Structures are given as C-alpha cells and as structure tokens.
Amino acid sequence: MAGTVVIGCADQSLAYELRSQLSEAAEVEVVGVAETTTEMADLVLQHEPNLVLVHDQLGPEPVHQVIRDLGMRRPASAAIVVTSDGEPEALAAAMDAGARGVLAYPLSFADVQLRVNTALEWSRHMQSLLINASVDGGNARGRATVVAITGTKGGVGTTTLVTHLAWDVRRELPDHKVLVVDLDLEKGDVSSLIEARARTSVADLAKVAQDLSVRTVADAVFQHESGIHLLLPPDDVRDAELVTPTAIRQIVGLLRQQYDLVLIDVGAHVTPVQAAVVEIADEVVSVITPDLISIRALRRTLGWWETLQVRKPDSVHVLINKASRTDEVQPETAKRLSPGRMLTTVLPDMGRKLETAMNSRAPELVTDPTWWRSLRALGREVGLVRTQGSGEHPGPAVEQSSRRSSGRRQKSVASDSGSAAVELVALLPAIALVCAVLWQLGMTGLTYVWTGYGASAAARSVALGDSPNEVRTAAQDAFPAGMRSDVSVAVASPLPSSVDVSVRIPVMMPGILDTPWTAEVHREVVKEP
C-alpha cells in the first residue's frame, strides 16, 4: 500500500530533489509541499500523512517545536528532518523533538530508502495500534480537541461562552475530561464566572517550561466541584511576562495527553501568546457582536493572523453573539462582511437572563433552554466533542428535535428519488430512439467505407485481366460476411474503363435486414501498358 508524504521545504531545488529520491526509494504519494511551518501544519492536519519530510531551515516557527506539536496532534505521522548540520547536537535535538530519523544533505539514495521505509513501517504500525485501541473502546487521551475562542473586542461575551460551553459539555458527558485555560493574561475573568481559588497559575508552569512533565502540569490545574478543570492566569500582572509562546506550546502539548476537550480563552488582543495558541489549536472561534465596530475589529484581527502566518481567515469560525431582530446589522449582512467562515449558529441576546448566574459564579443557574440549545448547536457545528461511536450527546429535547428533522429529511430524499425514477422511465423511449438513430448513421457510414474498398479491389482485379467471377469475389472480400450476397459489381463494356459496386445499406447490423437505400461507388480502371 502506498504511503502519503508531506514535504516542508522552502528551497525549491531541495524540494525537487526530495521528490525525485522519494519516487525511487519507496512507493509513496506526495500530497503537498509547504514553504512555511504554518502551511506544513495545515497540510498534516488535513491529509494525516504517513510521513513528514521537513527541512531544518523551514520557518518562521522553530522546526523542532512544530514537529513536537504535530506529534501530539497526529501521533501516527512520522517525521524525518533533512539537515546539512551533521553535528551530534543537531541530531539529538531532532530526536528529542520526536523525529523518527534524520537525513543528511547532500542526500544519499541508500540513506533515503532506509529512513523512509523504516518511518513508513512505523507509521503503519502506529495507525493499526490506534485503530485497535479505538475498536476495543480505548480512551482517546493524547488526541484532545483544542479549541481557541477569541473575541474581537471587549464585551462580546468570550469568557461567558467558554465557561458555559465547558459546563454544558461536562453536564451532558460526565466521563469527558474538560479543561478551561484562561490566557487573557491581563484581564482574565474565568474565575469571576466560575468560583475558583487556585494556588498555581499558567505563569508558574511557564517558569519551569524547560522541565515540564505531565505530573507538573496536572498539579497546576484546579478541579472545580462541577468536574471542570481550570488553568488560570497569574494574580500578579507582572508575572504575565513569564508566559512565552514556546512555554505555551509545551503546556498545551502536555494538556492534550490528559484531556478530551481543552477550551482556551485567548482574549481580544493579538499578542505572541495568542498567535501561538491560534496556530496550534484544532479549531478557532472568533466571537463578534452584530455591529460594525466588532466586524471591523474581526477583519483587522484576521488580517494580522494572516500576516503573521498563524491562521488563514477561511480556517476561522466566526460566531455572532447577542443577536436580536432589532439589530441594524443582521446575520446575513455580517456574513457578507466577514472574511472568515460564519457559523450558522447564532447566539441570542439573553439580556438579564444570564445576570444571576454571572453574579453568583454558577452557570447552572441559567434556566432558559434556548441558551443551552444554542450552545449545543454550536458544539456540534464546531466539533467540540469527539466521542467513541455515536458522537456528542445532545440531550433529550435536542435528540427529539433531531429525530423529527431526520425523519423529514428521509421523507424528502425518498420523494425526490421517486420523482427522479419516474422521470427516468418516461425519458427511456426518447433516449433509446436517439441511440438507434445514431447507431444507424454510423452503420450507413461504414457501408460506404466498405463499398469504397470493394470498388477499389474490383478495379484492381479488372486491370489485372481477371475473369468476371474473380472481379466479383475481389469486391465481396471487402464486405462483412452478412453483406456479400447483396453486392453488385458492374464493369463497363466493351472497354473495361470503369467499375461500379453497389450494396443495400443494412438496418442496425449486417445480415439481419436491409433498408431501401443503396450505397454505390464508382472507380476508374487504370490499364498498365
């Protein structure tokens, strides 16, 4: 079975050489060539290749960190680093990042063949292990869904959305491990909406980023009585400087191994930390309100992300919050103005219906079913929850509505299929008639071709002085067996100066039935001296 490969290399000559070597070394298909680390990550997440070949000079992000992140998100994809630095430190750094091998430049065919085949075999074995674990009911730890939720400006409801989404997922799926990370480092409000008094923060983890472990990260997380886990910002704003993009990448990578869903509130300001989270997240949701100020801020933010090469606008989900029929900017208008993909789910303006829950720091106090139905619709559309088998559990009311909608869709599909079948039956005679006419035209053309061959053969036979029977036989040999009895040959006399060959045009096929029309061809006889 052919393997799939993604190449990350900005050097066009080296990329061409890699493709040439791969085509000879193994049975693989190159599904994409990326010129930046961001493009490479997108290709890997989209195609889930068996092998990733990456040049150590690829940018703008550090290659080893990108390999480490992709190893967490796609554990069955083997990475091989192509380097011109043969020093032991460079090789050790690549292996520490999770690479399955290193190719030294200039490339050697034997080395490429050995490394690529070994990596492909490892990838296939890892895929089989993951499939078997899924079939046997194994847990999906290590493949957590990481969703970054950002606001375009203050007051759009990002923190409320993050906390209530986590609360609803945990309530509907008690076995799911859900973590909320507050990375609005200067103005984080998660602890204002869910009561939490944590002794450690994300800044404490960032201080020891070089020595992080699963246990260290787990000790820094606060577990709320509802079952939601929280990783909060520092109390002292001066500690926010300790949180760097590199530290956040390592922290999120370790969190993927422990949770099923990680919701990250990254605030409304474009910072290096926010850009790092937006780049490594599985899904990004940008929250806006139905006003032009928020939409302008959305266009500006998505433009900055694209300039920084961390996320393209078409891979960002845009969510409208606090929508009302009295708004001047309606969802249809916002969709035309948005550079990102607008979600079909629109969260209504709840007014004061959320006030009690926010003041009490208890999301369960929200009793309006419209709010929870909208959140579950949002979760399904974004793909927050990936459970074994049946997917997200939407709750009784939503399940009943889903069944009714499914029944209507099935009836509609059945009705459309029946109408298409009736129309096809009605058109069959016309289709058959057109095909018969085209076939007959083709048979008529073939008859004229055969007649021309027969006339030429007869003229040649006359020129050689053959007898009339031999002339007729020469003409008949040019026709199919079913038409030879109907062939007529006329030789001009007394001087044999020309030959006329004629035959009836058959209906559909030679030898079955003839039409009243005749194909006739005239040939001049050339007498040699």
Coordinates of C-alpha atoms in Angstrom, one line a residue:
M1 CA 0.0 0.0 0.0
A2 CA 1.4 3.4 -1.0
G3 CA 2.2 5.8 1.8
T4 CA 1.4 9.6 1.8
V5 CA 4.1 12.2 2.3
V6 CA 4.1 16.0 3.1
I7 CA 7.3 17.9 2.4
G8 CA 8.1 21.1 4.3
C9 CA 10.9 22.9 2.4
A10 CA 11.3 26.5 1.2
D11 CA 14.2 25.6 -1.1
Q12 CA 12.7 24.7 -4.4
S13 CA 15.8 22.7 -5.6
L14 CA 16.0 20.7 -2.4
A15 CA 12.2 20.0 -2.6
Y16 CA 12.6 18.8 -6.2
E17 CA 15.4 16.5 -5.2
L18 CA 13.4 15.1 -2.3
R19 CA 10.5 14.3 -4.6
S20 CA 12.8 12.6 -7.0
Q21 CA 14.5 10.5 -4.3
L22 CA 11.2 9.5 -2.8
S23 CA 9.8 8.3 -6.2
E24 CA 12.7 5.9 -6.5
A25 CA 13.2 4.9 -2.8
A26 CA 9.6 3.9 -1.9
E27 CA 6.0 3.6 -3.1
V28 CA 4.7 6.9 -1.8
E29 CA 2.5 9.8 -2.9
V30 CA 3.5 13.4 -2.1
V31 CA 0.2 15.1 -1.2
G32 CA 1.7 18.6 -0.7
V33 CA 4.8 20.8 -0.4
A34 CA 4.8 23.5 2.2
E35 CA 7.0 26.6 2.2
T36 CA 6.3 27.6 5.8
T37 CA 5.7 25.8 9.0
T38 CA 2.1 27.1 9.1
E39 CA 1.4 25.6 5.7
M40 CA 3.0 22.4 6.7
A41 CA 0.9 22.1 9.8
D42 CA -2.2 22.7 7.8
L43 CA -1.3 20.0 5.3
V44 CA -0.5 17.5 8.0
L45 CA -3.8 18.1 9.8
Q46 CA -5.7 18.0 6.6
H47 CA -4.2 14.8 5.0
E48 CA -2.8 13.0 8.0
P49 CA 0.2 11.6 6.1
N50 CA 2.3 8.6 7.0
L51 CA 5.5 10.7 6.7
V52 CA 6.5 14.3 7.0
L53 CA 9.9 15.4 5.5
V54 CA 10.9 18.8 6.9
H55 CA 14.0 20.9 6.2
D56 CA 15.5 22.2 9.4
Q57 CA 15.7 25.7 7.8
L58 CA 12.0 26.0 7.4
G59 CA 10.3 28.9 9.2
P60 CA 9.0 31.1 10.6
E61 CA 8.4 28.8 13.7
P62 CA 11.2 26.6 15.1
V63 CA 11.0 23.3 13.2
H64 CA 11.6 21.1 16.2
Q65 CA 8.8 22.8 18.1
V66 CA 6.4 22.3 15.2
I67 CA 7.4 18.6 15.0
R68 CA 6.7 18.2 18.7
D69 CA 3.2 19.9 18.3
L70 CA 2.3 17.7 15.3
G71 CA 3.4 14.6 17.1
M72 CA 0.8 15.4 19.8
R73 CA -1.9 16.1 17.3
R74 CA -1.2 13.4 14.7
P75 CA 0.8 10.7 16.6
A76 CA 0.7 8.3 13.6
S77 CA 2.6 10.7 11.3
A78 CA 6.4 10.0 11.3
A79 CA 8.7 13.0 10.9
I80 CA 12.1 13.0 9.3
V81 CA 14.4 16.1 9.5
V82 CA 16.6 17.0 6.5
T83 CA 19.7 18.8 7.7
S84 CA 23.1 19.9 6.4
D85 CA 24.4 20.1 10.0
G86 CA 25.8 16.7 11.0
E87 CA 26.8 17.7 14.5
P88 CA 25.6 15.4 17.3
E89 CA 23.8 18.3 19.0
A90 CA 21.6 18.9 15.9
L91 CA 20.8 15.2 15.6
A92 CA 19.9 14.9 19.3
A93 CA 17.6 18.0 19.1
A94 CA 15.7 16.4 16.2
M95 CA 15.3 13.1 18.0
D96 CA 14.2 14.9 21.2
A97 CA 11.5 16.7 19.2
G98 CA 10.1 13.3 18.2
A99 CA 11.5 12.9 14.7
R100 CA 11.8 9.3 13.5
G101 CA 15.1 9.9 11.6
V102 CA 17.5 12.5 10.2
L103 CA 18.6 12.8 6.6
A104 CA 22.0 14.5 6.0
Y105 CA 22.4 16.7 2.9
P106 CA 23.6 16.0 0.3
L107 CA 21.2 13.1 0.0
S108 CA 22.2 9.5 -0.4
F109 CA 19.8 7.2 -2.1
A110 CA 20.6 4.3 0.2
D111 CA 20.1 6.5 3.3
V112 CA 16.8 8.0 1.9
Q113 CA 15.5 4.5 1.2
L114 CA 16.4 3.1 4.6
R115 CA 15.0 6.1 6.6
V116 CA 11.8 6.5 4.6
N117 CA 10.8 2.8 4.6
T118 CA 11.6 2.5 8.3
A119 CA 9.4 5.6 9.1
L120 CA 6.6 4.3 6.9
E121 CA 6.6 0.9 8.6
W122 CA 6.5 2.6 12.0
S123 CA 3.6 4.9 10.9
R124 CA 1.5 2.0 9.6
H125 CA 2.1 0.1 12.9
M126 CA 1.1 3.1 14.9
Q127 CA -2.0 3.6 12.9
S128 CA -3.0 -0.1 13.5
L129 CA -2.5 0.4 17.2
L130 CA -4.7 3.5 17.3
I131 CA -7.4 1.8 15.3
N132 CA -7.3 -1.3 17.5
A133 CA -7.5 0.9 20.6
S134 CA -10.5 2.7 19.2
V135 CA -12.3 -0.5 18.3
D136 CA -11.6 -2.0 21.7
G137 CA -13.1 1.0 23.4
G138 CA -9.8 2.6 24.4
N139 CA -9.7 6.2 25.6
A140 CA -8.8 9.0 23.2
R141 CA -6.3 10.6 25.6
G142 CA -3.5 12.3 23.8
R143 CA -5.8 13.4 20.9
A144 CA -7.7 16.1 22.8
T145 CA -9.7 18.7 20.8
V146 CA -8.2 22.1 21.5
V147 CA -10.5 25.0 20.7
A148 CA -9.3 28.6 20.9
I149 CA -12.1 31.1 21.5
T150 CA -11.2 34.8 20.9
G151 CA -13.1 38.0 21.0
T152 CA -12.8 40.8 18.5
K153 CA -13.1 43.4 21.3
G154 CA -14.0 43.6 24.9
G155 CA -17.6 42.8 25.9
V156 CA -18.5 40.3 23.1
G157 CA -19.0 37.5 25.7
T158 CA -16.0 35.3 25.1
T159 CA -15.4 34.3 28.7
T160 CA -19.1 33.6 29.3
L161 CA -19.2 31.4 26.2
V162 CA -16.1 29.4 27.2
T163 CA -17.3 28.7 30.7
H164 CA -20.8 27.8 29.8
L165 CA -19.7 25.6 27.0
A166 CA -17.4 23.7 29.3
W167 CA -20.2 23.4 31.9
D168 CA -22.7 22.1 29.4
V169 CA -20.3 19.5 27.9
R170 CA -19.4 18.3 31.3
R171 CA -23.0 18.0 32.3
E172 CA -24.1 16.1 29.2
L173 CA -20.9 13.9 29.1
P174 CA -19.8 13.2 32.7
D175 CA -17.0 10.9 31.6
H176 CA -15.4 13.6 29.4
K177 CA -12.4 15.4 30.9
V178 CA -12.9 19.1 30.1
L179 CA -10.3 21.8 30.8
V180 CA -10.7 25.6 30.6
V181 CA -7.5 27.6 30.1
D182 CA -7.7 31.4 30.7
L183 CA -5.0 33.0 28.6
D184 CA -6.3 36.5 28.8
L185 CA -3.3 37.1 31.0
E186 CA -4.0 40.8 31.9
K187 CA -7.8 40.7 32.3
G188 CA -8.8 37.1 32.7
D189 CA -12.4 36.7 34.0
V190 CA -12.9 32.9 34.1
S191 CA -12.6 32.8 37.9
S192 CA -15.2 35.6 38.0
L193 CA -17.8 33.3 36.3
I194 CA -16.8 30.0 38.0
E195 CA -15.7 30.2 41.6
A196 CA -12.1 29.0 41.8
R197 CA -9.2 29.7 44.2
A198 CA -6.1 28.2 42.6
R199 CA -2.7 28.4 44.2
T200 CA -0.8 28.0 40.9
S201 CA -1.2 29.6 37.5
V202 CA -0.1 29.2 33.9
A203 CA 2.8 31.6 34.8
D204 CA 4.1 29.1 37.4
L205 CA 4.2 26.5 34.6
A206 CA 5.9 28.9 32.3
K207 CA 8.7 29.4 34.8
V208 CA 9.7 25.8 34.6
A209 CA 8.9 25.3 30.9
Q210 CA 12.2 23.5 30.2
D211 CA 11.4 20.9 32.8
L212 CA 7.7 20.4 32.4
S213 CA 6.1 17.0 32.8
V214 CA 2.6 15.6 32.7
R215 CA 2.6 15.5 36.5
T216 CA 3.8 19.1 36.8
V217 CA 1.0 20.4 34.6
A218 CA -1.6 18.2 36.4
D219 CA -0.6 19.7 39.8
A220 CA -1.1 23.3 38.5
V221 CA -4.7 22.6 37.3
F222 CA -7.6 23.4 39.7
Q223 CA -10.5 21.0 39.7
H224 CA -13.9 22.6 40.3
E225 CA -16.6 20.8 42.2
S226 CA -18.6 20.5 38.9
G227 CA -15.8 18.4 37.4
I228 CA -14.4 21.2 35.2
H229 CA -10.7 21.7 35.3
L230 CA -9.2 25.2 35.2
L231 CA -5.8 26.6 34.4
L232 CA -5.9 30.3 35.4
P233 CA -3.8 33.4 34.7
P234 CA -1.4 34.8 37.4
D235 CA -2.8 37.1 40.1
D236 CA 0.2 39.4 39.7
V237 CA 0.0 41.1 36.2
R238 CA 3.8 41.3 36.3
D239 CA 4.1 37.5 36.0
A240 CA 2.3 37.6 32.6
E241 CA 5.7 38.4 31.1
L242 CA 6.9 34.9 32.0
V243 CA 4.3 33.3 29.7
T244 CA 6.0 32.9 26.3
P245 CA 4.8 31.3 23.1
T246 CA 7.4 28.5 23.5
A247 CA 6.2 27.7 27.0
I248 CA 2.5 27.8 25.9
R249 CA 3.2 25.3 23.1
Q250 CA 4.8 22.9 25.5
I251 CA 2.0 23.3 28.1
V252 CA -0.8 22.8 25.5
G253 CA 1.1 19.8 24.1
L254 CA 1.1 18.1 27.6
L255 CA -2.5 19.1 28.2
R256 CA -3.5 17.2 25.0
Q257 CA -2.4 14.0 26.7
Q258 CA -4.7 14.4 29.7
Y259 CA -8.0 15.8 28.5
D260 CA -10.7 15.2 25.9
L261 CA -11.6 18.8 25.4
V262 CA -9.4 21.9 26.0
L263 CA -11.2 25.3 25.7
I264 CA -8.8 28.3 25.7
D265 CA -9.9 31.8 26.2
V266 CA -7.2 33.9 24.5
G267 CA -8.8 37.3 24.9
A268 CA -9.2 40.0 22.3
H269 CA -5.6 41.3 21.9
V270 CA -3.3 40.0 19.3
T271 CA -0.2 39.0 21.3
P272 CA 2.6 36.5 20.6
V273 CA 1.0 34.1 23.1
Q274 CA -2.4 34.4 21.4
A275 CA -0.8 33.9 18.0
A276 CA 0.9 30.7 19.2
V277 CA -2.4 29.3 20.5
V278 CA -4.3 30.2 17.4
E279 CA -1.7 28.4 15.3
I280 CA -1.7 25.1 17.2
A281 CA -5.4 24.9 18.1
D282 CA -7.6 22.4 16.2
E283 CA -10.4 24.9 15.9
V284 CA -10.5 28.7 16.3
V285 CA -13.8 30.6 17.0
S286 CA -13.8 34.4 16.8
V287 CA -16.8 35.9 18.6
I288 CA -18.4 39.1 17.3
T289 CA -21.5 41.1 18.1
P290 CA -23.8 42.4 15.4
D291 CA -22.3 45.8 15.0
L292 CA -19.8 47.3 12.6
I293 CA -17.2 48.1 15.2
S294 CA -16.9 44.4 16.1
I295 CA -16.8 43.4 12.4
R296 CA -14.1 45.9 11.7
A297 CA -12.1 44.5 14.6
L298 CA -12.6 41.0 13.2
R299 CA -11.2 41.9 9.8
R300 CA -8.3 43.6 11.4
T301 CA -7.5 40.6 13.7
L302 CA -7.8 38.0 10.9
G303 CA -5.6 40.2 8.7
W304 CA -2.9 40.3 11.4
W305 CA -3.1 36.5 11.9
E306 CA -2.7 36.0 8.1
T307 CA 0.3 38.4 8.1
L308 CA 1.9 36.5 11.0
Q309 CA 1.2 33.3 9.1
V310 CA -0.5 31.7 12.0
R311 CA -4.0 31.2 10.6
K312 CA -5.8 31.9 7.4
P313 CA -9.2 33.6 7.5
D314 CA -11.0 30.8 5.8
S315 CA -10.0 28.4 8.7
V316 CA -11.5 30.6 11.4
H317 CA -15.1 30.1 12.6
V318 CA -16.9 33.4 13.2
L319 CA -19.7 33.3 15.8
I320 CA -22.4 36.1 16.3
N321 CA -23.3 36.6 19.9
K322 CA -26.0 38.8 21.4
A323 CA -28.1 38.8 18.2
S324 CA -31.5 40.4 18.1
R325 CA -34.1 41.1 15.4
T326 CA -33.9 44.8 16.3
D327 CA -30.2 45.0 15.4
E328 CA -29.3 47.2 12.5
V329 CA -26.7 44.6 11.3
Q330 CA -28.4 41.3 10.8
P331 CA -26.5 37.9 10.4
E332 CA -26.9 38.0 6.6
T333 CA -25.1 41.3 6.4
A334 CA -22.4 40.2 8.8
K335 CA -21.8 37.1 6.7
R336 CA -21.2 39.2 3.6
L337 CA -18.7 41.4 5.5
S338 CA -16.9 38.7 7.4
P339 CA -13.5 37.4 6.0
G340 CA -13.9 34.2 8.0
R341 CA -16.4 31.3 7.8
M342 CA -19.6 32.4 9.5
L343 CA -21.3 29.8 11.7
T344 CA -24.9 29.1 11.1
T345 CA -25.5 29.0 14.8
V346 CA -26.3 32.5 16.2
L347 CA -26.4 33.0 19.9
P348 CA -29.4 35.2 21.0
D349 CA -29.2 38.3 23.2
M350 CA -30.1 36.9 26.6
G351 CA -30.2 40.3 28.3
R352 CA -30.6 39.9 32.0
K353 CA -31.3 36.2 31.8
L354 CA -27.5 35.5 32.5
E355 CA -27.1 38.1 35.2
T356 CA -27.9 35.9 38.2
A357 CA -25.6 33.1 37.0
M358 CA -22.8 35.5 36.4
N359 CA -23.2 37.3 39.7
S360 CA -23.3 34.0 41.6
R361 CA -20.5 32.5 39.6
A362 CA -22.7 29.5 38.9
P363 CA -23.6 28.7 35.3
E364 CA -26.2 26.1 36.3
L365 CA -28.5 29.0 37.4
V366 CA -29.2 29.8 33.7
T367 CA -32.7 28.2 33.3
D368 CA -33.6 29.4 29.8
P369 CA -33.5 26.3 27.5
T370 CA -32.8 28.5 24.4
W371 CA -29.4 29.3 25.7
W372 CA -28.4 25.7 26.2
R373 CA -29.8 24.6 22.9
S374 CA -27.8 27.3 21.1
L375 CA -24.6 26.2 22.9
R376 CA -25.2 22.5 21.9
A377 CA -25.8 23.5 18.3
L378 CA -22.6 25.5 18.4
G379 CA -20.7 22.5 19.8
R380 CA -22.0 20.2 17.1
E381 CA -21.1 22.7 14.3
V382 CA -17.6 23.3 15.6
G383 CA -16.9 19.7 16.6
L384 CA -16.1 20.3 20.2
V385 CA -16.7 16.7 21.3
R386 CA -15.4 13.5 19.6
T387 CA -16.8 10.5 21.5
Q388 CA -16.5 6.8 20.7
G389 CA -19.2 5.7 18.3
S390 CA -22.2 8.0 18.4
G391 CA -20.5 11.4 18.9
E392 CA -21.9 14.2 21.1
H393 CA -24.9 13.5 23.4
P394 CA -27.2 16.4 22.7
G395 CA -29.8 16.0 25.4
P396 CA -33.4 14.7 25.3
A397 CA -35.0 17.8 23.8
V398 CA -32.4 18.2 21.1
E399 CA -32.5 14.4 20.3
Q400 CA -36.3 14.5 19.8
S401 CA -35.9 17.5 17.5
S402 CA -33.1 15.8 15.7
R403 CA -35.2 12.7 15.1
R404 CA -38.1 14.8 13.7
S405 CA -35.7 16.6 11.4
S406 CA -34.1 13.4 10.3
G407 CA -37.5 11.9 9.5
R408 CA -38.4 14.9 7.4
R409 CA -35.1 14.7 5.5
Q410 CA -35.6 11.0 4.9
K411 CA -39.1 11.6 3.5
S412 CA -37.8 14.4 1.3
V413 CA -35.0 12.3 0.0
A414 CA -37.4 9.4 -0.7
S415 CA -39.8 11.7 -2.5
D416 CA -37.0 13.2 -4.7
S417 CA -35.7 9.7 -5.5
G418 CA -39.2 8.6 -6.6
S419 CA -39.7 11.6 -8.8
A420 CA -36.3 11.1 -10.4
A421 CA -37.1 7.4 -11.1
V422 CA -40.4 8.3 -12.8
E423 CA -38.8 10.9 -14.9
L424 CA -36.1 8.5 -16.0
V425 CA -38.7 5.9 -17.1
A426 CA -40.5 8.5 -19.1
L427 CA -37.3 9.5 -20.9
L428 CA -36.2 6.0 -21.7
P429 CA -38.1 5.7 -25.1
A430 CA -36.6 9.0 -26.3
I431 CA -33.1 8.0 -25.2
A432 CA -33.5 4.7 -27.0
L433 CA -34.7 6.4 -30.2
V434 CA -31.7 8.8 -30.2
C435 CA -29.3 6.0 -29.7
A436 CA -30.9 3.9 -32.5
V437 CA -30.7 6.9 -35.0
L438 CA -27.0 7.5 -34.1
W439 CA -26.2 3.8 -34.5
Q440 CA -27.9 3.7 -37.9
L441 CA -26.0 6.7 -39.1
G442 CA -22.8 5.0 -38.1
M443 CA -23.8 1.9 -39.9
T444 CA -24.5 3.9 -43.1
G445 CA -21.1 5.5 -43.0
L446 CA -19.4 2.1 -42.5
T447 CA -21.4 0.7 -45.5
Y448 CA -20.0 3.5 -47.8
V449 CA -16.5 2.8 -46.5
W450 CA -16.8 -1.0 -47.3
T451 CA -18.3 -0.2 -50.7
G452 CA -15.3 2.1 -51.5
Y453 CA -12.9 -0.7 -50.5
G454 CA -14.8 -3.2 -52.7
A455 CA -14.8 -0.9 -55.7
S456 CA -11.1 -0.3 -55.4
A457 CA -10.4 -4.1 -55.2
A458 CA -12.7 -4.7 -58.2
A459 CA -11.0 -2.1 -60.3
R460 CA -7.6 -3.5 -59.5
S461 CA -8.8 -7.0 -60.4
V462 CA -10.1 -5.8 -63.8
A463 CA -6.8 -4.0 -64.5
L464 CA -5.0 -7.4 -64.0
G465 CA -7.3 -9.0 -66.6
D466 CA -9.2 -11.3 -64.2
S467 CA -12.4 -13.0 -65.1
P468 CA -15.8 -11.5 -64.1
N469 CA -16.2 -14.1 -61.2
E470 CA -12.7 -13.2 -59.9
V471 CA -13.6 -9.5 -60.1
R472 CA -16.8 -10.1 -58.1
T473 CA -15.0 -12.1 -55.5
A474 CA -12.4 -9.4 -55.0
A475 CA -15.2 -6.9 -54.4
Q476 CA -17.1 -9.2 -52.0
D477 CA -14.0 -9.8 -49.8
A478 CA -14.1 -6.1 -48.7
F479 CA -17.5 -6.6 -47.1
P480 CA -18.6 -8.4 -43.9
A481 CA -19.9 -12.0 -44.4
G482 CA -23.6 -10.9 -43.9
M483 CA -23.5 -8.4 -46.8
R484 CA -21.5 -10.3 -49.5
S485 CA -24.6 -11.9 -51.1
D486 CA -26.1 -8.5 -51.8
V487 CA -23.0 -7.0 -53.5
S488 CA -23.5 -5.9 -57.2
V489 CA -20.5 -5.4 -59.5
A490 CA -20.9 -3.7 -62.9
V491 CA -17.9 -3.4 -65.4
A492 CA -18.2 -1.0 -68.3
S493 CA -18.0 -2.7 -71.7
P494 CA -16.8 -3.3 -74.4
L495 CA -13.7 -1.5 -73.0
P496 CA -13.2 -2.1 -69.2
S497 CA -12.7 1.5 -68.3
S498 CA -14.7 1.7 -65.0
V499 CA -16.3 -0.4 -62.2
D500 CA -19.4 0.3 -60.2
V501 CA -20.0 -1.5 -56.9
S502 CA -23.3 -1.2 -55.0
V503 CA -24.9 -2.8 -52.0
R504 CA -28.0 -2.3 -49.8
I505 CA -27.5 -0.4 -46.5
P506 CA -28.3 -2.8 -43.6
V507 CA -30.6 -1.9 -40.7
M508 CA -28.6 -1.7 -37.4
M509 CA -26.4 -4.7 -38.2
P510 CA -25.2 -6.6 -41.4
G511 CA -27.1 -9.7 -42.3
I512 CA -30.4 -9.0 -40.4
L513 CA -32.5 -6.6 -42.5
D514 CA -31.8 -4.1 -45.4
T515 CA -33.0 -0.6 -45.9
P516 CA -34.4 0.5 -49.3
W517 CA -31.3 2.7 -49.8
T518 CA -28.3 1.7 -51.7
A519 CA -24.6 2.7 -51.3
E520 CA -22.9 2.9 -54.7
V521 CA -19.2 3.8 -55.5
H522 CA -17.7 4.3 -59.0
R523 CA -14.0 3.6 -59.7
E524 CA -11.9 4.2 -62.9
V525 CA -9.8 1.2 -64.2
V526 CA -6.2 2.1 -64.8
K527 CA -4.7 -0.2 -67.6
E528 CA -1.0 -0.7 -67.2
P529 CA 1.0 -0.7 -70.6

